[in-house]
Short mmCIF file of C-alpha atoms in Angstrom, two decimals:
data_model
loop_
_atom_site.label_atom_id
_atom_site.label_comp_id
_atom_site.label_asym_id
_atom_site.label_seq_id
_atom_site.Cartn_x
_atom_site.Cartn_y
_atom_site.Cartn_z
CA MET A 15 24.17 18.70 0.18
CA THR A 16 21.91 21.33 1.68
CA LYS A 17 19.71 20.71 4.66
CA HIS A 18 16.42 18.98 3.89
CA ARG A 19 13.73 19.89 6.39
CA ALA A 20 10.34 18.17 6.32
CA LEU A 21 7.50 20.59 5.62
CA ARG A 22 5.02 18.26 7.28
CA ILE A 23 4.75 14.91 8.98
CA PRO A 24 2.09 12.28 8.17
CA VAL A 25 -1.44 12.99 9.38
CA GLN A 26 -3.75 9.97 9.68
CA LYS A 27 -7.56 10.06 9.72
CA GLY A 28 -9.43 7.23 11.43
CA ARG A 29 -8.03 4.15 13.14
CA PRO A 30 -7.23 1.47 10.56
CA GLY A 31 -9.37 -1.57 11.26
CA TRP A 32 -6.63 -4.01 10.30
CA ASN A 33 -4.50 -2.84 13.23
CA ALA A 34 -7.32 -2.23 15.70
CA ILE A 35 -8.64 -5.79 15.49
CA LEU A 36 -5.24 -7.21 16.47
CA GLY A 37 -5.27 -5.56 19.89
CA ASP A 38 -2.87 -3.11 21.44
CA LEU A 39 0.70 -2.76 20.30
CA PRO A 40 3.51 -3.10 22.84
CA PRO A 41 4.76 0.21 24.26
CA PRO A 42 6.76 2.19 21.67
CA ARG A 43 10.48 2.82 21.84
CA HIS A 44 11.20 6.49 21.15
CA LEU A 45 14.43 8.07 20.00
CA GLU A 46 15.16 10.28 23.00
CA GLU A 47 18.89 10.83 22.68
CA ASP A 48 21.54 11.04 20.00
CA ALA A 49 22.68 7.77 18.46
CA ASN A 50 24.96 6.39 15.76
CA ALA A 51 24.18 3.94 12.96
CA ASP A 52 25.56 2.77 9.66
CA PHE A 53 22.17 3.10 7.98
CA VAL A 54 19.05 5.07 8.88
CA VAL A 55 15.77 4.03 7.28
CA VAL A 56 13.03 6.65 7.47
CA GLY A 57 9.61 4.97 7.45
CA ALA A 58 8.44 1.59 8.74
CA GLY A 59 6.00 0.57 6.02
CA PHE A 60 6.46 -2.07 3.35
CA ALA A 61 9.37 -0.20 1.74
CA GLY A 62 11.19 0.70 4.94
CA LEU A 63 10.96 -2.74 6.52
CA ALA A 64 11.96 -4.44 3.27
CA ALA A 65 14.95 -2.10 3.03
CA ALA A 66 16.00 -2.89 6.60
CA ARG A 67 15.70 -6.64 6.06
CA ARG A 68 17.68 -6.45 2.83
CA LEU A 69 20.38 -4.47 4.64
CA THR A 70 20.67 -7.23 7.26
CA GLN A 71 21.36 -9.63 4.38
CA LEU A 72 23.84 -7.44 2.50
CA ALA A 73 25.66 -5.88 5.45
CA PRO A 74 25.64 -8.40 8.33
CA GLY A 75 26.46 -6.73 11.62
CA ALA A 76 25.68 -3.22 10.37
CA ARG A 77 23.96 -0.87 12.78
CA ILE A 78 20.52 -0.16 11.32
CA ALA A 79 18.00 2.30 12.76
CA ILE A 80 14.40 2.76 11.58
CA LEU A 81 12.58 6.00 12.33
CA GLU A 82 8.77 5.78 12.16
CA ALA A 83 6.66 8.92 12.53
CA GLY A 84 3.72 7.12 14.15
CA ARG A 85 3.05 3.63 15.47
CA ILE A 86 3.86 0.44 13.60
CA ALA A 87 1.06 -0.48 11.13
CA GLU A 88 -0.90 2.71 11.87
CA GLY A 89 0.41 4.40 8.72
CA ALA A 90 -0.31 3.72 5.07
CA ALA A 91 0.93 0.11 5.27
CA GLY A 92 -1.88 -0.74 7.68
CA ARG A 93 -4.51 1.21 5.74
CA ASN A 94 -4.57 -0.63 2.42
CA SER A 95 -6.66 -3.54 1.18
CA GLY A 96 -3.98 -6.13 1.82
CA PHE A 97 -3.33 -7.39 -1.71
CA MET A 98 0.28 -8.13 -2.68
CA ILE A 99 -0.17 -8.53 -6.40
CA ASP A 100 1.90 -10.31 -9.01
CA LEU A 101 0.06 -9.33 -12.19
CA PRO A 102 0.08 -5.69 -13.33
CA HIS A 103 -2.66 -3.71 -11.68
CA ASN A 104 -4.25 -1.00 -13.78
CA LEU A 105 -4.31 2.33 -11.98
CA PRO A 106 -4.52 5.86 -13.45
CA GLY A 107 -1.22 6.77 -15.05
CA SER A 108 0.46 3.47 -14.25
CA GLU A 109 3.08 2.21 -16.64
CA GLU A 110 1.33 -1.16 -16.73
CA MET A 111 -1.44 0.44 -18.73
CA ALA A 112 1.14 1.23 -21.42
CA GLY A 113 2.26 -2.40 -21.37
CA ARG A 114 5.96 -1.65 -20.98
CA GLY A 115 8.02 -4.48 -19.55
CA GLU A 116 4.99 -6.43 -18.39
CA ARG A 117 6.66 -9.81 -18.06
CA GLU A 118 9.65 -8.27 -16.31
CA LEU A 119 7.36 -6.54 -13.86
CA ILE A 120 5.43 -9.75 -13.13
CA SER A 121 8.72 -11.48 -12.39
CA LEU A 122 9.80 -8.68 -10.04
CA ASN A 123 6.45 -8.67 -8.25
CA ARG A 124 6.85 -12.37 -7.61
CA GLN A 125 10.35 -11.74 -6.31
CA ALA A 126 8.81 -9.31 -3.82
CA GLN A 127 6.28 -11.94 -2.77
CA ASP A 128 9.01 -14.52 -2.27
CA PHE A 129 11.07 -12.04 -0.23
CA ALA A 130 8.05 -11.36 1.98
CA GLU A 131 7.24 -15.05 2.36
CA ALA A 132 10.82 -15.77 3.41
CA ALA A 133 10.43 -13.08 6.09
CA VAL A 134 7.23 -14.77 7.29
CA GLU A 135 9.16 -17.99 7.78
CA GLU A 136 12.30 -16.38 9.23
CA TYR A 137 10.49 -14.12 11.69
CA GLY A 138 7.74 -16.56 12.66
CA ILE A 139 4.92 -14.35 11.34
CA ASP A 140 1.47 -15.92 11.54
CA PRO A 141 0.90 -17.55 8.11
CA ASN A 142 -2.71 -16.34 8.22
CA PHE A 143 -1.27 -12.89 7.63
CA PHE A 144 0.31 -14.02 4.33
CA ASP A 145 -2.15 -16.12 2.36
CA ARG A 146 -1.34 -17.12 -1.24
CA ALA A 147 -5.04 -17.45 -2.01
CA GLY A 148 -5.30 -15.40 -5.19
CA LYS A 149 -8.05 -12.86 -5.83
CA MET A 150 -11.03 -12.17 -8.05
CA ASN A 151 -11.79 -9.21 -10.30
CA GLY A 152 -15.47 -8.61 -9.63
CA ALA A 153 -17.89 -7.29 -12.24
CA GLY A 154 -21.29 -5.97 -11.21
CA ASP A 155 -22.47 -4.92 -14.67
CA SER A 156 -21.95 -5.59 -18.37
CA ALA A 157 -19.08 -3.11 -18.66
CA GLY A 158 -17.18 -4.85 -15.87
CA HIS A 159 -17.94 -8.24 -17.39
CA ALA A 160 -16.54 -7.07 -20.73
CA ALA A 161 -13.42 -5.82 -18.94
CA ASN A 162 -12.99 -9.23 -17.32
CA GLU A 163 -13.30 -10.92 -20.69
CA ARG A 164 -10.65 -8.64 -22.19
CA GLU A 165 -8.32 -9.26 -19.27
CA LYS A 166 -8.86 -13.01 -19.55
CA ALA A 167 -7.93 -12.91 -23.24
CA HIS A 168 -4.81 -10.90 -22.45
CA LEU A 169 -3.71 -13.26 -19.70
CA ASP A 170 -4.19 -16.20 -22.06
CA THR A 171 -1.96 -14.42 -24.59
CA ILE A 172 0.91 -14.00 -22.14
CA GLY A 173 0.49 -17.49 -20.66
CA GLU A 174 -0.79 -16.50 -17.22
CA PRO A 175 -3.42 -18.76 -15.58
CA SER A 176 -6.86 -17.40 -14.81
CA GLU A 177 -10.43 -18.63 -14.53
CA MET A 178 -13.70 -16.92 -15.42
CA LEU A 179 -16.41 -17.33 -12.78
CA ASP A 180 -20.06 -16.88 -13.60
CA ALA A 181 -22.65 -15.26 -11.34
CA GLY A 182 -23.47 -18.53 -9.60
CA GLN A 183 -19.85 -19.29 -8.83
CA MET A 184 -19.30 -15.75 -7.52
CA ALA A 185 -22.34 -16.13 -5.27
CA GLU A 186 -21.02 -19.44 -3.98
CA VAL A 187 -17.73 -17.81 -2.96
CA THR A 188 -19.00 -14.46 -1.71
CA GLY A 189 -22.57 -15.20 -0.62
CA SER A 190 -23.62 -12.20 -2.73
CA ALA A 191 -25.84 -12.22 -5.81
CA TYR A 192 -24.44 -8.82 -6.81
CA TYR A 193 -21.68 -9.93 -9.15
CA ARG A 194 -22.31 -10.84 -12.77
CA SER A 195 -18.89 -12.43 -13.18
CA GLY A 196 -15.43 -12.69 -11.71
CA LEU A 197 -11.95 -13.33 -13.03
CA TYR A 198 -9.88 -15.40 -10.61
CA THR A 199 -6.09 -15.18 -10.74
CA PRO A 200 -4.10 -17.40 -8.37
CA GLY A 201 -0.93 -15.40 -7.85
CA THR A 202 -2.02 -12.61 -5.51
CA VAL A 203 -1.15 -12.84 -1.81
CA MET A 204 -3.89 -11.73 0.56
CA LEU A 205 -2.28 -10.09 3.55
CA GLN A 206 -3.51 -9.09 6.93
CA PRO A 207 -1.37 -6.00 6.33
CA ALA A 208 -1.14 -4.77 9.90
CA GLY A 209 -0.30 -8.26 11.17
CA PHE A 210 2.36 -8.68 8.52
CA ILE A 211 3.92 -5.27 9.23
CA ARG A 212 3.87 -5.88 12.99
CA GLY A 213 5.57 -9.24 12.44
CA MET A 214 8.22 -7.76 10.16
CA ALA A 215 9.06 -5.02 12.65
CA ALA A 216 9.24 -7.45 15.57
CA GLY A 217 11.44 -9.83 13.57
CA LEU A 218 13.84 -7.03 12.65
CA VAL A 219 14.11 -5.98 16.29
CA ARG A 220 15.04 -9.53 17.24
CA ALA A 221 17.63 -9.43 14.43
CA GLY A 222 19.28 -6.40 16.05
CA VAL A 223 17.64 -3.54 14.14
CA SER A 224 16.66 -0.52 16.25
CA VAL A 225 13.04 0.53 15.58
CA PHE A 226 11.99 3.91 16.96
CA GLU A 227 8.28 4.79 16.86
CA GLU A 228 6.65 8.19 17.26
CA SER A 229 10.02 9.58 16.20
CA PRO A 230 9.43 11.48 12.93
CA ALA A 231 12.43 12.56 10.91
CA THR A 232 12.14 16.32 10.76
CA GLU A 233 15.32 17.05 8.79
CA PHE A 234 18.58 15.59 7.58
CA LYS A 235 21.84 17.22 6.61
CA ARG A 236 25.44 16.36 5.90
CA GLN A 237 27.99 16.61 8.68
CA GLY A 238 31.53 15.70 7.75
CA SER A 239 31.54 12.39 5.93
CA GLY A 240 28.16 11.35 7.33
CA LEU A 241 24.57 12.44 7.67
CA ILE A 242 22.57 13.64 10.65
CA VAL A 243 18.86 12.74 10.76
CA SER A 244 16.98 14.74 13.38
CA THR A 245 13.77 13.95 15.27
CA PRO A 246 12.03 16.08 17.92
CA LYS A 247 13.97 14.48 20.80
CA GLY A 248 17.17 13.10 19.31
CA ALA A 249 19.25 12.60 16.20
CA VAL A 250 21.02 9.72 14.48
CA GLN A 251 24.36 10.12 12.78
CA ALA A 252 24.78 7.62 9.96
CA GLY A 253 26.76 6.91 6.85
CA LYS A 254 23.73 6.46 4.59
CA VAL A 255 20.01 7.22 4.68
CA ILE A 256 17.09 5.49 2.96
CA LEU A 257 13.90 7.51 2.63
CA ALA A 258 10.98 5.06 2.55
CA VAL A 259 8.27 7.68 2.99
CA ASN A 260 6.32 7.31 -0.29
CA GLY A 261 4.61 10.64 -1.06
CA HIS A 262 6.30 12.41 1.83
CA LEU A 263 9.39 12.46 -0.35
CA GLU A 264 7.93 15.76 -1.51
CA SER A 265 7.88 17.00 2.09
CA PHE A 266 11.68 16.77 2.10
CA GLY A 267 11.96 18.87 -1.08
CA PHE A 268 12.22 16.17 -3.74
CA ALA A 269 9.93 15.79 -6.79
CA ARG A 270 7.90 18.85 -5.84
CA GLY A 271 5.02 19.51 -8.18
CA ARG A 272 5.34 16.00 -9.62
CA LEU A 273 3.48 13.74 -7.18
CA MET A 274 -0.26 13.06 -6.94
CA HIS A 275 -1.37 12.59 -3.34
CA LEU A 276 -4.51 10.48 -3.23
CA PHE A 277 -6.51 9.38 -0.23
CA LEU A 278 -8.42 6.12 -0.49
CA PHE A 279 -10.94 5.14 2.14
CA GLY A 280 -11.68 1.86 3.86
CA ALA A 281 -14.31 0.55 6.25
CA MET A 282 -14.66 -2.63 8.28
CA THR A 283 -17.70 -4.16 9.92
CA PRO A 284 -17.89 -5.31 13.52
CA GLU A 285 -17.36 -8.98 14.22
CA LEU A 286 -20.25 -10.82 12.55
CA SER A 287 -22.46 -12.89 14.82
CA ALA A 288 -23.35 -16.50 14.06
CA SER A 289 -26.71 -15.46 12.63
CA GLN A 290 -25.12 -12.71 10.52
CA LEU A 291 -22.59 -15.19 9.17
CA ARG A 292 -25.46 -17.43 8.09
CA GLN A 293 -27.17 -14.47 6.45
CA ALA A 294 -23.98 -13.43 4.66
CA GLY A 295 -23.27 -16.93 3.35
CA GLY A 296 -20.28 -17.68 1.15
CA GLN A 297 -16.78 -18.70 2.09
CA SER A 298 -14.99 -17.36 5.13
CA ARG A 299 -12.02 -15.75 3.37
CA TRP A 300 -11.83 -14.14 -0.06
CA GLY A 301 -10.88 -10.92 -1.82
CA ILE A 302 -12.28 -8.94 -4.75
CA THR A 303 -10.76 -6.09 -6.67
CA PRO A 304 -13.13 -4.28 -9.06
CA ALA A 305 -12.99 -4.91 -12.79
CA ASP A 306 -13.08 -1.11 -13.08
CA HIS A 307 -10.38 0.15 -10.74
CA MET A 308 -12.61 3.03 -9.57
CA GLY A 309 -15.13 0.56 -8.17
CA ALA A 310 -15.21 -1.10 -4.75
CA THR A 311 -12.66 -3.51 -3.32
CA VAL A 312 -14.19 -6.05 -0.94
CA ARG A 313 -12.64 -8.57 1.44
CA ARG A 314 -14.04 -11.18 3.78
CA ILE A 315 -11.74 -12.26 6.60
CA ASP A 316 -11.98 -14.86 9.35
CA ARG A 317 -10.71 -15.31 12.88
CA GLY A 318 -7.23 -16.21 11.68
CA GLN A 319 -6.92 -12.67 10.33
CA GLY A 320 -8.62 -10.87 13.20
CA GLY A 321 -12.29 -11.83 13.18
CA ASN A 322 -15.20 -12.68 10.90
CA ARG A 323 -15.61 -9.33 9.21
CA ILE A 324 -16.19 -7.69 5.85
CA LEU A 325 -14.00 -4.86 4.57
CA ILE A 326 -14.92 -2.49 1.76
CA ARG A 327 -12.76 0.14 0.14
CA ALA A 328 -14.05 2.80 -2.23
CA THR A 329 -13.90 6.50 -3.18
CA VAL A 330 -10.80 8.63 -3.60
CA ALA A 331 -9.78 12.26 -3.20
CA LEU A 332 -6.72 14.19 -4.34
CA ARG A 333 -5.27 16.37 -1.58
CA SER A 334 -1.95 17.97 -2.47
CA GLY A 335 -1.46 19.09 1.13
CA MET A 336 -1.34 15.39 2.14
CA VAL A 337 -4.21 15.75 4.63
CA PRO A 338 -7.76 14.54 3.84
CA LYS A 339 -10.72 16.70 4.75
CA ALA A 340 -13.42 15.70 7.21
CA SER A 341 -15.88 16.03 4.32
CA ASP A 342 -13.84 13.47 2.34
CA LEU A 343 -14.25 10.92 5.12
CA ALA A 344 -17.98 11.65 5.45
CA ARG A 345 -18.55 11.31 1.70
CA ALA A 346 -16.53 8.11 1.57
CA THR A 347 -18.43 6.59 4.50
CA HIS A 348 -21.74 7.28 2.78
CA GLY A 349 -20.46 5.82 -0.49
CA MET A 350 -19.04 2.71 1.14
CA GLN A 351 -22.26 2.11 3.05
CA ALA A 352 -24.25 2.22 -0.19
CA ARG A 353 -21.88 -0.22 -1.87
CA PHE A 354 -21.92 -2.55 1.14
CA ASP A 355 -25.73 -2.54 1.27
CA ALA A 356 -25.97 -3.32 -2.45
CA ARG A 357 -23.68 -6.32 -2.13
CA PHE A 358 -25.01 -7.67 1.16
CA PRO A 359 -28.72 -6.77 1.37
CA SER A 360 -29.24 -9.21 4.24
CA LEU A 361 -26.81 -7.10 6.29
CA ALA A 362 -27.92 -3.72 4.90
CA GLY A 363 -27.66 -0.85 7.34
CA MET A 364 -24.95 -2.44 9.46
CA SER A 365 -22.75 0.34 10.82
CA PHE A 366 -19.02 0.10 10.28
CA GLU A 367 -16.83 -0.31 13.34
CA HIS A 368 -13.78 1.27 11.71
CA VAL A 369 -13.50 3.84 8.91
CA TRP A 370 -10.18 5.30 7.79
CA ALA A 371 -8.27 7.19 5.11
CA GLY A 372 -5.05 5.91 3.57
CA HIS A 373 -2.47 7.98 1.69
CA ALA A 374 -1.34 6.74 -1.72
CA CYS A 375 1.13 8.47 -4.02
CA LEU A 376 1.17 8.26 -7.80
CA SER A 377 3.22 9.88 -10.51
CA ARG A 378 1.58 11.04 -13.72
CA ASN A 379 3.77 8.75 -15.83
CA GLY A 380 3.58 5.82 -13.41
CA VAL A 381 7.22 5.78 -12.33
CA ALA A 382 8.64 5.21 -8.87
CA VAL A 383 11.52 7.19 -7.35
CA MET A 384 14.04 4.51 -6.43
CA ARG A 385 17.55 5.86 -6.83
CA GLU A 386 20.27 7.83 -5.07
CA ILE A 387 18.70 11.28 -4.80
CA ASP A 388 21.61 12.96 -3.01
CA GLU A 389 25.02 11.86 -1.87
CA GLY A 390 24.45 8.95 0.50
CA VAL A 391 20.66 9.41 0.40
CA PHE A 392 18.52 6.78 -1.33
CA SER A 393 14.81 6.85 -2.09
CA ALA A 394 12.30 3.99 -1.99
CA CYS A 395 9.26 6.09 -2.78
CA VAL A 396 6.24 6.69 -5.03
CA GLN A 397 4.52 3.30 -5.11
CA ASN A 398 1.70 4.28 -7.51
CA GLY A 399 -0.97 2.73 -5.31
CA LEU A 400 0.75 -0.67 -5.14
CA GLY A 401 2.40 -0.35 -1.77
CA ALA A 402 2.69 -3.99 -0.76
CA ALA A 403 4.51 -5.27 -3.86
CA ARG A 404 6.04 -2.05 -5.19
CA GLY A 405 7.02 -0.86 -1.74
CA THR A 406 8.79 -4.14 -1.06
CA LEU A 407 10.63 -3.92 -4.38
CA THR A 408 11.75 -0.31 -3.99
CA GLY A 409 12.84 -0.98 -0.41
CA MET A 410 14.91 -3.93 -1.52
CA GLY A 411 16.37 -1.92 -4.38
CA ALA A 412 17.25 1.11 -2.26
CA ALA A 413 19.10 -1.15 0.19
CA GLU A 414 20.99 -2.73 -2.69
CA LEU A 415 22.01 0.68 -4.03
CA ALA A 416 23.11 1.75 -0.55
CA CYS A 417 25.36 -1.33 -0.46
CA SER A 418 26.65 -0.77 -4.04
CA GLU A 419 24.84 -3.89 -5.28
CA SER A 420 23.25 -4.28 -8.70
CA SER A 421 20.20 -6.43 -9.43
CA ALA A 422 17.22 -6.73 -11.74
CA ILE A 423 15.36 -4.47 -9.29
CA THR A 424 17.94 -1.69 -9.32
CA LYS A 425 18.28 -1.87 -13.10
CA ARG A 426 14.53 -1.64 -13.60
CA PHE A 427 13.85 1.30 -11.34
CA THR A 428 16.97 3.39 -11.90
CA ALA A 429 16.23 3.31 -15.64
CA GLU A 430 12.83 4.95 -15.13
CA ASP A 431 12.23 8.59 -16.00
CA GLU A 432 11.66 11.30 -13.43
CA PRO A 433 8.04 11.78 -12.40
CA ALA A 434 6.30 14.01 -14.92
CA ARG A 435 5.28 17.53 -13.90
CA LEU A 436 1.69 18.07 -12.84
CA PRO A 437 -0.59 20.94 -13.82
CA PRO A 438 -0.28 23.96 -11.53
CA GLN A 439 -2.61 24.64 -8.65
CA PRO A 440 -5.53 25.20 -8.31
CA PHE A 441 -6.24 23.46 -11.63
CA ARG A 442 -4.58 20.26 -10.42
CA GLU A 443 -6.78 19.75 -7.40
CA ILE A 444 -10.03 21.05 -8.85
CA GLY A 445 -9.64 19.27 -12.18
CA MET A 446 -8.39 15.95 -10.86
CA ASN A 447 -11.08 15.70 -8.20
CA ALA A 448 -13.75 16.46 -10.79
CA VAL A 449 -12.39 13.66 -12.98
CA LEU A 450 -12.22 11.28 -10.02
CA ARG A 451 -15.85 12.00 -9.04
CA TRP A 452 -17.02 11.37 -12.62
CA ARG A 453 -15.07 8.12 -12.86
CA GLU A 454 -16.43 6.99 -9.51
CA TRP A 455 -19.96 7.61 -10.74
CA MET A 456 -19.27 5.70 -13.95
CA ALA A 457 -17.91 2.78 -11.87
CA ARG A 458 -20.67 2.91 -9.23
CA LYS A 459 -21.75 -0.66 -9.98
CA ALA A 460 -18.21 -2.07 -10.18
#
């Protein structure tokens, strides 16, 4: 094995509201000297923490070290919308759109949910951070309504429960007259993602796992029968390494020219006052994904999840350099404000307290990279925009491979093809962003 040196480390734009509303984190533990471990997990998101927990189950007593480039829950895991889905979620290029292995994938997604719920119980994570409340697909126009009807018919065909909600029922739940219809499915878990990730990390520490923050892995190489993973101030020598870095797999030299690096943007209101809550109306906790996936995701949370607030997520940009532009954040803020105002006219003009960008990684053919990618090096990467469920699954699977275990997870993901090659630059970035802008405009009412 040659040396694999990271070309870049994660760059985050904006403080994620999910983490900010929970208050300050405890002081970080840095890796400041050389150490030894049986397993090193690079990345402390959904995949990395799931991998570490699975390792504690498969290799009791093993020395496990997690290296996180930033702070816990400040990375991509704390920057999503907080949906851990069970049903296939249609995203550009995803294999679910091709309908391959749908029932198998639903079963695996539910296995990920059960694994996460067991961690909530074992580690004493606040149950408000893991709410099996289901979600709604929201439709703001006739095209979205037709999409909901098609999805309802499909779910009926495969025997999955769902319920169509009319405009009045949607208004009763959300307080908004914006939606023409909704499709409720009961199986989605609504997370407070930062709270869940914080709880997972704290539980693993209590279980004996070493978690090092602000300690980015800058390179790894083979030394004798083991591997050396270096950070700016220290290194860990280990027998096996799990890369749980999603799109930053490409930074280490793997799958280059095959991964689409998308940035999705989120915004969260300040705590709503009593009068604003009355104006907003509706229930205190709910979640909507758009019937057209290029539309706006909306969540309402309550004090159990960090305060009475509304979150909206919309707009996307492809940035192959893995760093969003300031203009991306400005455009997204403007777009999210317009979507917020349209849905909540009684609160129109309210400034967001937190606005952030979150990195997602997709492959053109919708596959993950969950396999042994070099001797003793395992990948739990490329979540195709489904980080909570897919990240948990690939983390579990990578740990199982590292322990020479076989399961339905390892069989599913190791059988997948390599990520398909992307068009060369600059056509990739120019062309894809043009397509994304057009699709956003087409879904502007979704």
